[in-house]
Coordinates of C-alpha atoms in Angstrom, one line a residue:
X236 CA -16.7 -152.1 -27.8
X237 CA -18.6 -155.3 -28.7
X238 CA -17.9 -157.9 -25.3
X239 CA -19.8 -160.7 -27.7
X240 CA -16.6 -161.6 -29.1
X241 CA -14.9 -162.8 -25.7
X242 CA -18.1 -163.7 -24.3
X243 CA -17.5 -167.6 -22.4
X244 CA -19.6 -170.4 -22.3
X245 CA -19.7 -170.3 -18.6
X246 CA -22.9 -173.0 -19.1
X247 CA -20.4 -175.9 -19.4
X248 CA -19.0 -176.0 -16.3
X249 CA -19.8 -176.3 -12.9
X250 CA -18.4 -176.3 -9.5
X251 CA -19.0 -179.2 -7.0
X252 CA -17.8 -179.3 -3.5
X253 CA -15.0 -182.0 -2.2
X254 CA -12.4 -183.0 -4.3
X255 CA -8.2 -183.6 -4.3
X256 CA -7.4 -179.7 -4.0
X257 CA -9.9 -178.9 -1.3
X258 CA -8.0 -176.2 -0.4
X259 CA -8.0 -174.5 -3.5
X260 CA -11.3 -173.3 -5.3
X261 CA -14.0 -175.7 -5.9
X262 CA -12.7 -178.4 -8.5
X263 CA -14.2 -177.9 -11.7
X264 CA -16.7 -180.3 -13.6
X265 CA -16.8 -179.4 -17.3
X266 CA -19.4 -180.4 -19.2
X267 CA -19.1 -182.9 -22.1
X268 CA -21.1 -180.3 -24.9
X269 CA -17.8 -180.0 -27.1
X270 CA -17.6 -183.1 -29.7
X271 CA -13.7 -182.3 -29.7
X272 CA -12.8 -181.7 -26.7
X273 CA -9.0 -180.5 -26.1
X274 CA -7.6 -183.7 -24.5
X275 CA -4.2 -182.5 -23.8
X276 CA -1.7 -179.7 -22.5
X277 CA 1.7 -178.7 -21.8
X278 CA 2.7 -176.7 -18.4
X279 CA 5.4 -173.9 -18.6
X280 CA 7.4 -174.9 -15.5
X281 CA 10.9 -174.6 -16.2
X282 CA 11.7 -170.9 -14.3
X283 CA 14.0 -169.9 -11.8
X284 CA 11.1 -167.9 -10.0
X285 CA 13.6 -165.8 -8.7
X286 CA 11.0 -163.3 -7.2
X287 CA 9.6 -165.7 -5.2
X288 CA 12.9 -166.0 -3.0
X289 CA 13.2 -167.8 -0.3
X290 CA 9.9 -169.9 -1.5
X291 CA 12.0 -171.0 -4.3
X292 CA 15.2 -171.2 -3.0
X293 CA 14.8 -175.6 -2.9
X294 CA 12.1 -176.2 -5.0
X295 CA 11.0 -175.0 -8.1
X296 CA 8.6 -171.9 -8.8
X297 CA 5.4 -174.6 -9.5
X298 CA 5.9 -176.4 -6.4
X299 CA 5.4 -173.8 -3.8
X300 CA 2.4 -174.0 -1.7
X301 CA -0.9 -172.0 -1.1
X302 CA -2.7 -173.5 1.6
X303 CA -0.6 -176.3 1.2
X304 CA -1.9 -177.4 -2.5
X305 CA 1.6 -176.6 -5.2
X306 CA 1.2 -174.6 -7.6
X307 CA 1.5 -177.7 -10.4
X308 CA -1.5 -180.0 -8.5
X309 CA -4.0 -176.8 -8.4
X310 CA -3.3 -176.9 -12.4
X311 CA -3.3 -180.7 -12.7
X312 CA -6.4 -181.1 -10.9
X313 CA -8.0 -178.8 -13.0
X314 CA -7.3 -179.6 -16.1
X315 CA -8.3 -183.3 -15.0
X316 CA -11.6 -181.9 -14.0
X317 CA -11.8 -180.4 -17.4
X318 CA -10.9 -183.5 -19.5
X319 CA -7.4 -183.1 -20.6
X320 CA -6.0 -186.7 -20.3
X321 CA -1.9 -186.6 -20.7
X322 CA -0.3 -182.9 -19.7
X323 CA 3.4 -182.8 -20.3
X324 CA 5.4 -180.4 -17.8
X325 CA 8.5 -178.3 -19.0
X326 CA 10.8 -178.2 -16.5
X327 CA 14.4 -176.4 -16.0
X328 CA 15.3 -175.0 -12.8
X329 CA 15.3 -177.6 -9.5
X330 CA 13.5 -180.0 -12.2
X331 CA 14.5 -183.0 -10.2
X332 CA 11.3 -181.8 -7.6
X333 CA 8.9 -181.8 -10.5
X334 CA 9.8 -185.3 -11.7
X335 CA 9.5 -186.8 -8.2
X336 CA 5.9 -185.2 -7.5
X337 CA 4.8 -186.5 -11.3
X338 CA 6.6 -190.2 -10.3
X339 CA 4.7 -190.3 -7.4
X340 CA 1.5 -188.7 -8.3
X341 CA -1.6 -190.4 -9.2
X342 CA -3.8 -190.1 -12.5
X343 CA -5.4 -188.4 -14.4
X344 CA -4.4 -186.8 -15.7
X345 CA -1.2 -188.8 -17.2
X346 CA 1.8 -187.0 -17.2
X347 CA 5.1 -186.3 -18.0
X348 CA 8.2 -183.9 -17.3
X349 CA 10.6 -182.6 -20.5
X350 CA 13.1 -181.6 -18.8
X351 CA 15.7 -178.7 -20.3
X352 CA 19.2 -179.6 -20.1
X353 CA 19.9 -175.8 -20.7
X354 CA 17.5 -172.8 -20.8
X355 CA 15.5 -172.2 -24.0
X356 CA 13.2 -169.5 -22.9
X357 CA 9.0 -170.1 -22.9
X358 CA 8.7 -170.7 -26.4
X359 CA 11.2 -172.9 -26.5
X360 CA 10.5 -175.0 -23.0
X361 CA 7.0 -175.4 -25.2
X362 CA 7.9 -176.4 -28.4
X363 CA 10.0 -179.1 -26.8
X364 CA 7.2 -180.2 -24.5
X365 CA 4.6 -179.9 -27.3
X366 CA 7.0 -182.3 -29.8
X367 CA 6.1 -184.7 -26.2
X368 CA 2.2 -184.5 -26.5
X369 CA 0.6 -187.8 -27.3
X370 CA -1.5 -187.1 -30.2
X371 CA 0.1 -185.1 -33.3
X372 CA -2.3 -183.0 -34.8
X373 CA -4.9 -182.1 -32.1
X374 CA -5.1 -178.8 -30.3
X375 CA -3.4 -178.1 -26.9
X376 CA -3.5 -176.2 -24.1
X377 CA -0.4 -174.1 -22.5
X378 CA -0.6 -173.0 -19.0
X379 CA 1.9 -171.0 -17.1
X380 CA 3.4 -172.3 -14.4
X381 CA 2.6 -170.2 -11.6
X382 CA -1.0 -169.1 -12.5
X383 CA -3.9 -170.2 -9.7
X384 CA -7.7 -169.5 -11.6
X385 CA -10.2 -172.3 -12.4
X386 CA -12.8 -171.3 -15.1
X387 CA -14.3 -173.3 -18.2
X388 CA -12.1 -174.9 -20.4
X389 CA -14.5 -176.8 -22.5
X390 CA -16.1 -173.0 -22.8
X391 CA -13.0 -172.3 -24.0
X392 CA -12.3 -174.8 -26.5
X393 CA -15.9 -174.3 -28.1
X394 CA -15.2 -170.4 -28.1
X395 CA -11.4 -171.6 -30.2
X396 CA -13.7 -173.8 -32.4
X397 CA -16.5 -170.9 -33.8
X398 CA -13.5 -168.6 -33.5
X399 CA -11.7 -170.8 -37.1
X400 CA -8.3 -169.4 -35.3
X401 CA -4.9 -170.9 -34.9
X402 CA -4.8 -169.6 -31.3
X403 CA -6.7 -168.5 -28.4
X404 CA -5.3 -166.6 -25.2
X405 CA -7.9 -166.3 -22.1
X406 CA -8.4 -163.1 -21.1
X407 CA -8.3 -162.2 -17.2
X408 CA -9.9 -158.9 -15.2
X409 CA -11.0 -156.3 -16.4
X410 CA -9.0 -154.2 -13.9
X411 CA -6.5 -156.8 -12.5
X412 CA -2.6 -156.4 -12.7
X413 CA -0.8 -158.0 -15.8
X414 CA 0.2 -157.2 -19.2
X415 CA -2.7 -155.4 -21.2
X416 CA -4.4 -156.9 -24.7
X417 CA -5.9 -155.2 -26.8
X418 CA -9.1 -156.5 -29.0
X419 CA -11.4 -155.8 -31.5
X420 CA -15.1 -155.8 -31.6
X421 CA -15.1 -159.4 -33.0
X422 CA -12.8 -160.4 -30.1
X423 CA -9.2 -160.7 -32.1
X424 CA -6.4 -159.8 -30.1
X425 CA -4.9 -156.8 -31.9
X426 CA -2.0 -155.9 -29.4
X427 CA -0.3 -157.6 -26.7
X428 CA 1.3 -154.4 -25.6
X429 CA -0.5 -151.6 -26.1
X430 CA 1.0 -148.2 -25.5
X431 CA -1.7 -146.3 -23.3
X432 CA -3.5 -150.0 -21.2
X433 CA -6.7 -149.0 -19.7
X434 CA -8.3 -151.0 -17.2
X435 CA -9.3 -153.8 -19.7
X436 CA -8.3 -157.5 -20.0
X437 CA -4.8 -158.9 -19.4
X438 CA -3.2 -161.8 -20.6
X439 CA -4.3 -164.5 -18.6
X440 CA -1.3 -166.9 -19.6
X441 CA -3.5 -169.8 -20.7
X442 CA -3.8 -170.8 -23.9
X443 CA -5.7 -173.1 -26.8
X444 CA -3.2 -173.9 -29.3
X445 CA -4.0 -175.5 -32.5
X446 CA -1.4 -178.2 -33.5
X447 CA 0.2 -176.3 -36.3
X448 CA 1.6 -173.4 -34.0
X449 CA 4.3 -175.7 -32.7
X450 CA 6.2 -175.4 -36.0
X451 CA 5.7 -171.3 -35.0
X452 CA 7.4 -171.6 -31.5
X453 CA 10.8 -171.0 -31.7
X454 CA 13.6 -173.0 -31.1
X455 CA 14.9 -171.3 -28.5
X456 CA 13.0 -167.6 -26.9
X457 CA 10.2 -165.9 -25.7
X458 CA 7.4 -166.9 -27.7
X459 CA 6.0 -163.3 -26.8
X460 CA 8.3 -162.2 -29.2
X461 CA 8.0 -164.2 -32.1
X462 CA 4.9 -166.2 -32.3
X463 CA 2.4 -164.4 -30.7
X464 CA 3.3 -161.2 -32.7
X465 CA 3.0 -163.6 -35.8
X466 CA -0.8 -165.0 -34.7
X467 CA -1.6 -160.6 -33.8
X468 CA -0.4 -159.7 -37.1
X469 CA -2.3 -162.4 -39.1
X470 CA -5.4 -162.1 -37.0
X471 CA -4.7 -165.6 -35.6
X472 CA -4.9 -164.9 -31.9
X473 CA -8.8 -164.6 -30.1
X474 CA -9.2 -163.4 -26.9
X475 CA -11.7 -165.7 -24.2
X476 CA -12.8 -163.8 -21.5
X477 CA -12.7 -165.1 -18.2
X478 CA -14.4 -163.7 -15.0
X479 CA -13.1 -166.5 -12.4
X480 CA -10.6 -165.5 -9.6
X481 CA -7.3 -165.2 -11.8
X482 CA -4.0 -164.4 -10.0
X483 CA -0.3 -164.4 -11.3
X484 CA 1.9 -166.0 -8.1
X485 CA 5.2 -163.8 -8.8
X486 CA 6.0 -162.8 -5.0
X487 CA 5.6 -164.1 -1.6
X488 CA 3.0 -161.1 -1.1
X489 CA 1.1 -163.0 -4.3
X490 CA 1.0 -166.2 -2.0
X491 CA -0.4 -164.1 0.9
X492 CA -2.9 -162.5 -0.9
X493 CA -3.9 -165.6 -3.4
X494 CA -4.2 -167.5 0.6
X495 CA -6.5 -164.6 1.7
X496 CA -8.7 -164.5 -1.2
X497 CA -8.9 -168.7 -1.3
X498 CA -10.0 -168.4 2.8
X499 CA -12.9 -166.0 1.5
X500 CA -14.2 -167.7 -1.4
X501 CA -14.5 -171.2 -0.3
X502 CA -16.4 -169.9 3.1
X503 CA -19.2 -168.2 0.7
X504 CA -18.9 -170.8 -2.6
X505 CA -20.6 -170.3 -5.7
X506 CA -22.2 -173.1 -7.6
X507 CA -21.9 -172.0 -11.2
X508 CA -18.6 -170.4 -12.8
X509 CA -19.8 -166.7 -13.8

């Protein structure tokens, strides 16, 4: 297979020492090469995290710590280092913790909580929060709550851009635990479930959304099972590869192991995102 078609611009980005989330990985700085950049992003926050028990048994799923930095700063701080300016949060479950850490925290970037008066599933928590975003028609980022990686976003956005796509999913591993994509040689995501997974990329759960895909989201859902099976089908959905640290936090073990890795990485840092 052809890696061309995920390959990142790793060249826009760098990591520089110090920083708000010193005890996470190096903060990133991306470069300013992309005319358009992505300037905002929603933040899938709203679940009960319920395999994170007792971590999660007061506060929500994107507030629990790793080496005392929540989940929901690590993110903010890098998508701040990355040039997103206003990030709305979709929150649900024990919301009330994520609107007093937004009330009290300082910019950038600026943000907001949509908070669900009942459950309506990822795609809906993000077509809600997306109807929140502060400038109509521009592309957006969506995160997943309780994912810890740091790699180029700008690198992204400029791989979306040459891509002429409606939608872009960064791809983590190859090798790592997750839910398996398939691609092709020109770097399309052809199946978000494929029936015999090798060790290649998983979903990474961030992605570049182009403004038009919140009409796709559905009211209330999974958008796994509605609009990304729309994008697949109508070859709307690239794939971005990403070889930075990526790591789902679904389990206390996660936490643990996510706290092991961090302890390793920052005592031999590299200076350029690979």
């Amino acid at each position: 297979m052809i890696r061309s078609g995920l390959s990142p611009d790793a060249r826009l980005c760098v990591q520089r020492p110090g920083g708000p989330a010193a005890a996470g990985p190096l903060p990133l700085v991306c470069g300013r090469d992309d005319p358009l950049p992505a300037r905002q992003a929603v933040i899938l926050a709203g679940g009960r995290g319920s395999r994170l028990l007792p971590l999660t048994r007061e506060r929500p799923k994107a507030m629990v710590e790793v080496h005392g930095v929540p989940i929901l700063r690590h993110q903010l701080d890098w998508l701040a280092g990355c040039g997103v300016e206003r990030v709305v949060v979709s929150a649900g479950h024990l919301a009330e913790g994520i609107v007093s850490y937004l009330d009290s925290r300082p910019s950038p970037p600026r943000t907001e909580a949509a908070v669900e008066k009942r459950p309506l599933g990822r795609g809906g928590g993000l077509r809600r929060a997306a109807r929140a975003l502060p400038y109509p028609g521009e592309p957006w980022f969506a995160l997943y709550g309780d994912i810890w990686t740091s790699f180029c976003l700008c690198g992204m956005r400029a791989h979306h851009l040459r891509g002429g796509v409606a939608a872009t999913v960064a791809l983590a591993g190859p090798g790592l635990p997750g839910s398996a994509v398939a691609y092709d040689e020109l770097g399309r995501v052809t199946d978000l479930a494929p029936t015999t997974p090798g060790p290649g990329r998983v979903n990474a759960g961030v992605y570049l959304f182009a403004w038009q895909v919140v009409s796709l989201l559905p009211e209330e859902g999974d958008h796994a099972d509605s609009t990304l099976p729309l994008l697949v089908g109508t070859r709307q959905l690239a794939g971005y590869a990403i070889d930075a640290p990526w790591q789902a936090v679904n389990t206390p073990a996660d936490v643990i192991r996510l706290e092991r890795d961090l302890a390793t990485r920052r005592a031999t840092p590299q200076a350029v995102v690979e």
